[in-house]
Coordinates of C-alpha atoms in Angstrom, one line a residue:
X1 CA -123.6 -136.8 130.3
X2 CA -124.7 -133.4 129.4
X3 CA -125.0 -132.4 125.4
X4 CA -124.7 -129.4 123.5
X5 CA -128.1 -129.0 121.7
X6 CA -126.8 -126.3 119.1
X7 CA -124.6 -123.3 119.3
X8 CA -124.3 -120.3 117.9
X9 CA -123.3 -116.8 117.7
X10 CA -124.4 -113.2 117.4
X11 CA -123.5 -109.7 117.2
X12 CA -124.6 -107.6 120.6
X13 CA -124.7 -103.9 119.8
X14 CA -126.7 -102.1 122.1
X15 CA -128.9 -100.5 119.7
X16 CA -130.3 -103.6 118.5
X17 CA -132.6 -103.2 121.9
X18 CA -132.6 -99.8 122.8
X19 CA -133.4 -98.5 119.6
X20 CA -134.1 -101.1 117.0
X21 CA -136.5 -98.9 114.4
X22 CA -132.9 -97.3 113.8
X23 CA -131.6 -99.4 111.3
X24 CA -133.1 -100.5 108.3
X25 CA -136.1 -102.3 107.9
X26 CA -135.5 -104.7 105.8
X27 CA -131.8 -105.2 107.2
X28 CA -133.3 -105.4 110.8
X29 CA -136.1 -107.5 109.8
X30 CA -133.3 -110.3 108.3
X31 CA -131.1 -109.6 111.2
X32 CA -133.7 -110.5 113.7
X33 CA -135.4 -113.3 111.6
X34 CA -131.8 -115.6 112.2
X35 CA -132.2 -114.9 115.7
X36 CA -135.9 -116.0 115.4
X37 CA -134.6 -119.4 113.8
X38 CA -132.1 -120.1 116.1
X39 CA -134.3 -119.7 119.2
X40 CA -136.9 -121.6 118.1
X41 CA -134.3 -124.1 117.1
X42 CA -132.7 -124.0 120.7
X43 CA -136.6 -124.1 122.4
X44 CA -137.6 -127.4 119.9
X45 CA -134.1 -128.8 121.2
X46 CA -135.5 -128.6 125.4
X47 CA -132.1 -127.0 126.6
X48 CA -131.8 -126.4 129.9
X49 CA -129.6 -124.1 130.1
X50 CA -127.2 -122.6 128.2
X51 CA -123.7 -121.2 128.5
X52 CA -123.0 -117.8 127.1
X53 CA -119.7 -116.1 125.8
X54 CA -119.2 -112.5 125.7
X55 CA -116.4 -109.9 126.2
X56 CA -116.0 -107.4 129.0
X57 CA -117.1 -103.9 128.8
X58 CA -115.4 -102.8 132.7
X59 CA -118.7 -103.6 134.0
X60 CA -117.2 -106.2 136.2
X61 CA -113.6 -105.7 135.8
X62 CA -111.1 -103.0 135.0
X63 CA -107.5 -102.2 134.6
X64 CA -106.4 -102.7 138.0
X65 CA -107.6 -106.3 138.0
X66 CA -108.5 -107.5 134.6
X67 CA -108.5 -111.6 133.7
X68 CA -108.7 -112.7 130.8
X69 CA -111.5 -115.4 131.7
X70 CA -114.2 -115.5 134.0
X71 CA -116.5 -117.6 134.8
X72 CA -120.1 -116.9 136.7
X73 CA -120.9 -119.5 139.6
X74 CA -123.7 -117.6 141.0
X75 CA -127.1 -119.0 141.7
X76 CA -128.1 -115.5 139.9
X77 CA -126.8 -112.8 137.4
X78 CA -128.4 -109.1 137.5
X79 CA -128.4 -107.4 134.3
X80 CA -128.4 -105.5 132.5
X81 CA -126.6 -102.4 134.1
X82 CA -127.6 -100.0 131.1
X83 CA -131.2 -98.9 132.0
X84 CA -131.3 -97.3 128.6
X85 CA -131.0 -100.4 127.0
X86 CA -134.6 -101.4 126.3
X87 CA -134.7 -104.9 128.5
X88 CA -135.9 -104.3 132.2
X89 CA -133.2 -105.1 134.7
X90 CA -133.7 -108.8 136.0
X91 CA -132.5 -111.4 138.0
X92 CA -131.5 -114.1 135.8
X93 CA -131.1 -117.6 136.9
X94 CA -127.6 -118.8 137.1
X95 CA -126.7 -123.0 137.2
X96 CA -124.1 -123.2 139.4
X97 CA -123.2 -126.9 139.3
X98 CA -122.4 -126.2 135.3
X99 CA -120.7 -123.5 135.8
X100 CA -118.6 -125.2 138.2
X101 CA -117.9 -128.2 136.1
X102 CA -117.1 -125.8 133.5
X103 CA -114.5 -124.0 135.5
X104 CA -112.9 -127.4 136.9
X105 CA -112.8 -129.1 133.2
X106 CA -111.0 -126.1 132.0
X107 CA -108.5 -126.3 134.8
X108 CA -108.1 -129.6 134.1
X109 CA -107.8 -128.8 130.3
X110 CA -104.7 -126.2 131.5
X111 CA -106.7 -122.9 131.7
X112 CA -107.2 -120.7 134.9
X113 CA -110.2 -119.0 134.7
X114 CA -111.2 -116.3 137.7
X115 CA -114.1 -117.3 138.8
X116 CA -117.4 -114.8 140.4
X117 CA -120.5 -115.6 142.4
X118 CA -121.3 -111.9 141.4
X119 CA -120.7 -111.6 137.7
X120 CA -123.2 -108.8 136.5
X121 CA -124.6 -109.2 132.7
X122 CA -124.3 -106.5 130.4
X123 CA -125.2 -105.8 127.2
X124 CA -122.7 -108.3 125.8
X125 CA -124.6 -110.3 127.5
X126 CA -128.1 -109.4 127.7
X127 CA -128.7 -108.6 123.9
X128 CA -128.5 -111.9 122.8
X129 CA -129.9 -113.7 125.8
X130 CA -132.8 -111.3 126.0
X131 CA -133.7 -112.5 122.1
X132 CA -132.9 -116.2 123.0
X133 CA -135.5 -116.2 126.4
X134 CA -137.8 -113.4 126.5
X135 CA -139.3 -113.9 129.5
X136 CA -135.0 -114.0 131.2
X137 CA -136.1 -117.3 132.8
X138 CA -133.6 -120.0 131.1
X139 CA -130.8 -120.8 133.3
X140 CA -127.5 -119.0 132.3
X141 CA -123.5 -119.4 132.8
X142 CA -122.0 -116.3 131.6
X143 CA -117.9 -116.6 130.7
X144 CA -116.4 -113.3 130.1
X145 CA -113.5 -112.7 128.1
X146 CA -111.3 -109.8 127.6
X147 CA -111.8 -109.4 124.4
X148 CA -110.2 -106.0 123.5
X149 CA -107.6 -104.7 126.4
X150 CA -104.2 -105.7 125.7
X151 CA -102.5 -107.7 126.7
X152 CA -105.0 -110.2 124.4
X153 CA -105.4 -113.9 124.0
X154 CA -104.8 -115.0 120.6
X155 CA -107.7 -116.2 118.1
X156 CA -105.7 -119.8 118.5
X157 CA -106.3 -119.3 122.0
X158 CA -109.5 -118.4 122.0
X159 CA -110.2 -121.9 119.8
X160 CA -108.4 -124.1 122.2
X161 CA -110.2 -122.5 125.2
X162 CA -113.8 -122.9 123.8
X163 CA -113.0 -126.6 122.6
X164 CA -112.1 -127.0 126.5
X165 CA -115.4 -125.4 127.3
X166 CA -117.2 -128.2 125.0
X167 CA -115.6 -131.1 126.8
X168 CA -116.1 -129.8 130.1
X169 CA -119.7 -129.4 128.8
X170 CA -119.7 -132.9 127.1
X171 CA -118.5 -134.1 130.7
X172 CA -121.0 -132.6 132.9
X173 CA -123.4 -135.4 134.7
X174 CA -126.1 -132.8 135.3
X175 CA -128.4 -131.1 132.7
X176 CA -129.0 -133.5 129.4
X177 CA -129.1 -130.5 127.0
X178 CA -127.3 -127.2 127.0
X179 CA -127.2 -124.4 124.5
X180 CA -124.0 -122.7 123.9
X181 CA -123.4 -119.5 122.3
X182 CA -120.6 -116.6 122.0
X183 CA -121.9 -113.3 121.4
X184 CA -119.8 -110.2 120.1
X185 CA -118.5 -108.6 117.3
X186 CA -118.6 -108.5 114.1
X187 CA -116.3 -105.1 113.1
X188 CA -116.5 -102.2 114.9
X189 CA -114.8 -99.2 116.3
X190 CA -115.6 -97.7 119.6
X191 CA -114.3 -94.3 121.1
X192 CA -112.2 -93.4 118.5
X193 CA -112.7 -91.2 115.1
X194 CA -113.7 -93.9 113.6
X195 CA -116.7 -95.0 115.0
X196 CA -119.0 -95.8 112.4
X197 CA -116.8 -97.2 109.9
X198 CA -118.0 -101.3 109.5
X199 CA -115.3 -103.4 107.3
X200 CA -117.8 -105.7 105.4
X201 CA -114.7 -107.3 103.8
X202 CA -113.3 -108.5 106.8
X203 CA -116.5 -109.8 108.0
X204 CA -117.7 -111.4 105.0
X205 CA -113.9 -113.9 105.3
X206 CA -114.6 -114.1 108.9
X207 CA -118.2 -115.9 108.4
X208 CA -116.6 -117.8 106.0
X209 CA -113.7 -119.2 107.5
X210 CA -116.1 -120.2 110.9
X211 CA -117.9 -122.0 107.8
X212 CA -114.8 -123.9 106.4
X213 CA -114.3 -124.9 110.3
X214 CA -111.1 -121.9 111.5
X215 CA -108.8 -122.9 109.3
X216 CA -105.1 -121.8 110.1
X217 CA -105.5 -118.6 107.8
X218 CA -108.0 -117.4 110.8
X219 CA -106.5 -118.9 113.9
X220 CA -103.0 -117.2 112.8
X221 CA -104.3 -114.0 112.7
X222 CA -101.7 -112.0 114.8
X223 CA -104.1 -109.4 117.1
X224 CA -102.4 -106.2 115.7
X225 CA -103.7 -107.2 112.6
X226 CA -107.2 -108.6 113.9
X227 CA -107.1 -105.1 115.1
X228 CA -107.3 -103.6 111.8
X229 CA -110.8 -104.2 111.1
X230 CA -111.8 -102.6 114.4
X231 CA -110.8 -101.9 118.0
X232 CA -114.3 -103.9 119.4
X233 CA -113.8 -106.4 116.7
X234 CA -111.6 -108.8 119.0
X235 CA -115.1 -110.0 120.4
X236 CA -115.1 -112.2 117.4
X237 CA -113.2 -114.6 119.5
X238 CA -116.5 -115.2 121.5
X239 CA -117.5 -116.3 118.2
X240 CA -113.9 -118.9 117.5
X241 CA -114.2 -120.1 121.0
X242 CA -118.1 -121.2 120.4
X243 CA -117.0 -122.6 116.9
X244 CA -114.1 -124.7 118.3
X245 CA -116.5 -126.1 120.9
X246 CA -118.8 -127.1 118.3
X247 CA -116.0 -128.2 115.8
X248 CA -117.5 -131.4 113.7
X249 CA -120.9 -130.0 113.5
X250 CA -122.3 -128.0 110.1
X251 CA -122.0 -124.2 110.5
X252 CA -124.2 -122.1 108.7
X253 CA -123.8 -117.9 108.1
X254 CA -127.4 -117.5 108.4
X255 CA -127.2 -113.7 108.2
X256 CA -124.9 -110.4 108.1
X257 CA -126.2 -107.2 108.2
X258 CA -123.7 -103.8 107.6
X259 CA -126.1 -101.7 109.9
X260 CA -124.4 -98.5 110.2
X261 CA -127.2 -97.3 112.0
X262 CA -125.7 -99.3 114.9
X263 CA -121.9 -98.8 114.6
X264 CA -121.7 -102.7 113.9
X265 CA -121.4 -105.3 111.5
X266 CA -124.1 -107.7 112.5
X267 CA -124.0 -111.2 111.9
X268 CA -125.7 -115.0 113.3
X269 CA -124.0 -117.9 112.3
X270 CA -125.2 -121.8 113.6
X271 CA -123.6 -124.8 114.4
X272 CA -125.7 -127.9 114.1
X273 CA -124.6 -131.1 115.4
X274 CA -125.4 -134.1 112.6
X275 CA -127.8 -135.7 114.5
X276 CA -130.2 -132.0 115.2
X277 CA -129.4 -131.1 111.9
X278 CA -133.0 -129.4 110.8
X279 CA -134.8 -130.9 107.7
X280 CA -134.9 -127.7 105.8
X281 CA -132.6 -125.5 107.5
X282 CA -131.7 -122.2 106.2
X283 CA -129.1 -121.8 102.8
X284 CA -126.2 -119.9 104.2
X285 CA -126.0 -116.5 103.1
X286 CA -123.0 -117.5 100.7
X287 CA -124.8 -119.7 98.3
X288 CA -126.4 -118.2 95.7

């Protein structure tokens, strides 16, 4: 039976990779370093694939068809679509046999994901897989959620899906190790006059409550008020679904970054099951 390796999550604004000197040195340099760490981490692991949660940006869906799952089947994913992005447009492999046990073993756990030989990767996407395989050559399931259109699943939801995810994972006879991650988030505010404006408070309790394991004060969260802290900030529950998936296992804020530079609080937080745990891991960004 397949295992998950690690899992982890990370912030995907575009200008991370199409224009990176932007932010701040020393705030990009910290930024990047986690995602260092955790790639190394998920190379020493051997995965051999790994399954990737992001939200919809109506690359592959819009309002006159919009699920609020979907899973990619295809032997390949092209991406990304913005060709000012900074990452050459690619084929990237796809594993279709785990993405197909993934679909069934969430049907079977009472979701009904769509499901696409076609899915095209984005920059929700492609940020954070670029940084995890630089060469694009590590076999990838992509599962979109709608992260941001109303009508919106909840952030309970969005837990009980990705533990569903984990066991389907957990019960796949194919690949031994998988990496699984939910990209996304942290606040921000897109197309509105507040654009810019990055609520470090709310992202600070956000990274802590994945670290105390979701309790109820973050799973409750009605979406109008999840809403508050910014109309693209919904893609945290990329970030709940990977956590609930990895539930049991030691998470670790290794980094949050308030780059204004790029619209977007950016954050990396890792989930370590007990027996990967790393000798001298990084402190979370909470202790002292």
């Amino acid at each position: 039976m397949a295992e998950i390796v690690l899992g982890y999550s990370a912030s995907h604004a575009p200008m991370m990779s199409a224009n990176p000197e932007s932010a701040p040195e020393a705030m990009r340099d910290r930024f990047f370093g986690a995602l260092d760490y955790v790639r190394e981490r998920v190379q020493e692991s051997g995965a051999q694939a790994v399954v990737l949660m992001s939200g919809e940006h109506f690359t592959n869906f819009f309002l006159d068809n919009l699920p609020q799952l979907s899973v990619g089947i295809g032997e390949t994913h092209l991406g990304p679509v913005e060709k000012w992005l900074g990452i050459p447009r690619t084929i990237v492999p796809g594993h279709p046999d785990l993405a197909t046990a993934i679909l069934s073993g969430t049907m079977q756990r009472g979701f009904q994901p769509s499901v696409s030989s076609r899915l095209t990767v984005d920059h929700g996407f492609m940020t954070v897989y670029h940084q995890l395989s630089p060469t694009m050559d590590l076999p990838l399931v992509p599962i979109v959620m709608n992260c941001t259109t109303p009508p919106l699943m909840t952030l309970r939801q969005a837990w009980d899906f990705g533990a569903a995810v984990g066991a389907a994972i957990r019960d796949f006879d194919g690949p031994d190790r998988v990496a699984l991650v939910g990209a996304g988030g942290l606040s921000h505010f897109v197309g509105e006059p507040r654009v810019g404006d990055i609520d470090e408070d709310f992202d600070l309790w956000f990274l802590r409550q994945l670290e105390l394991g979701c309790p109820p004060e973050l799973l409750d969260i009605a979406n109008d008020e999840l809403m508050l802290a910014g109309n693209g900030t919904g893609e945290v529950r990329a970030w709940v679904a990977c956590a609930a998936a990895m539930q049991g296992t030691r998470t670790t804020a290794l980094n949050y970054e308030p780059i204004a530079e790029w619209i977007n609080g950016m954050g990396v937080v890792l989930h370590e099951p007990h027996d990967r745990e790393a000798a001298e891991a990084p402190a979370s960004i909470f202790v002292p």
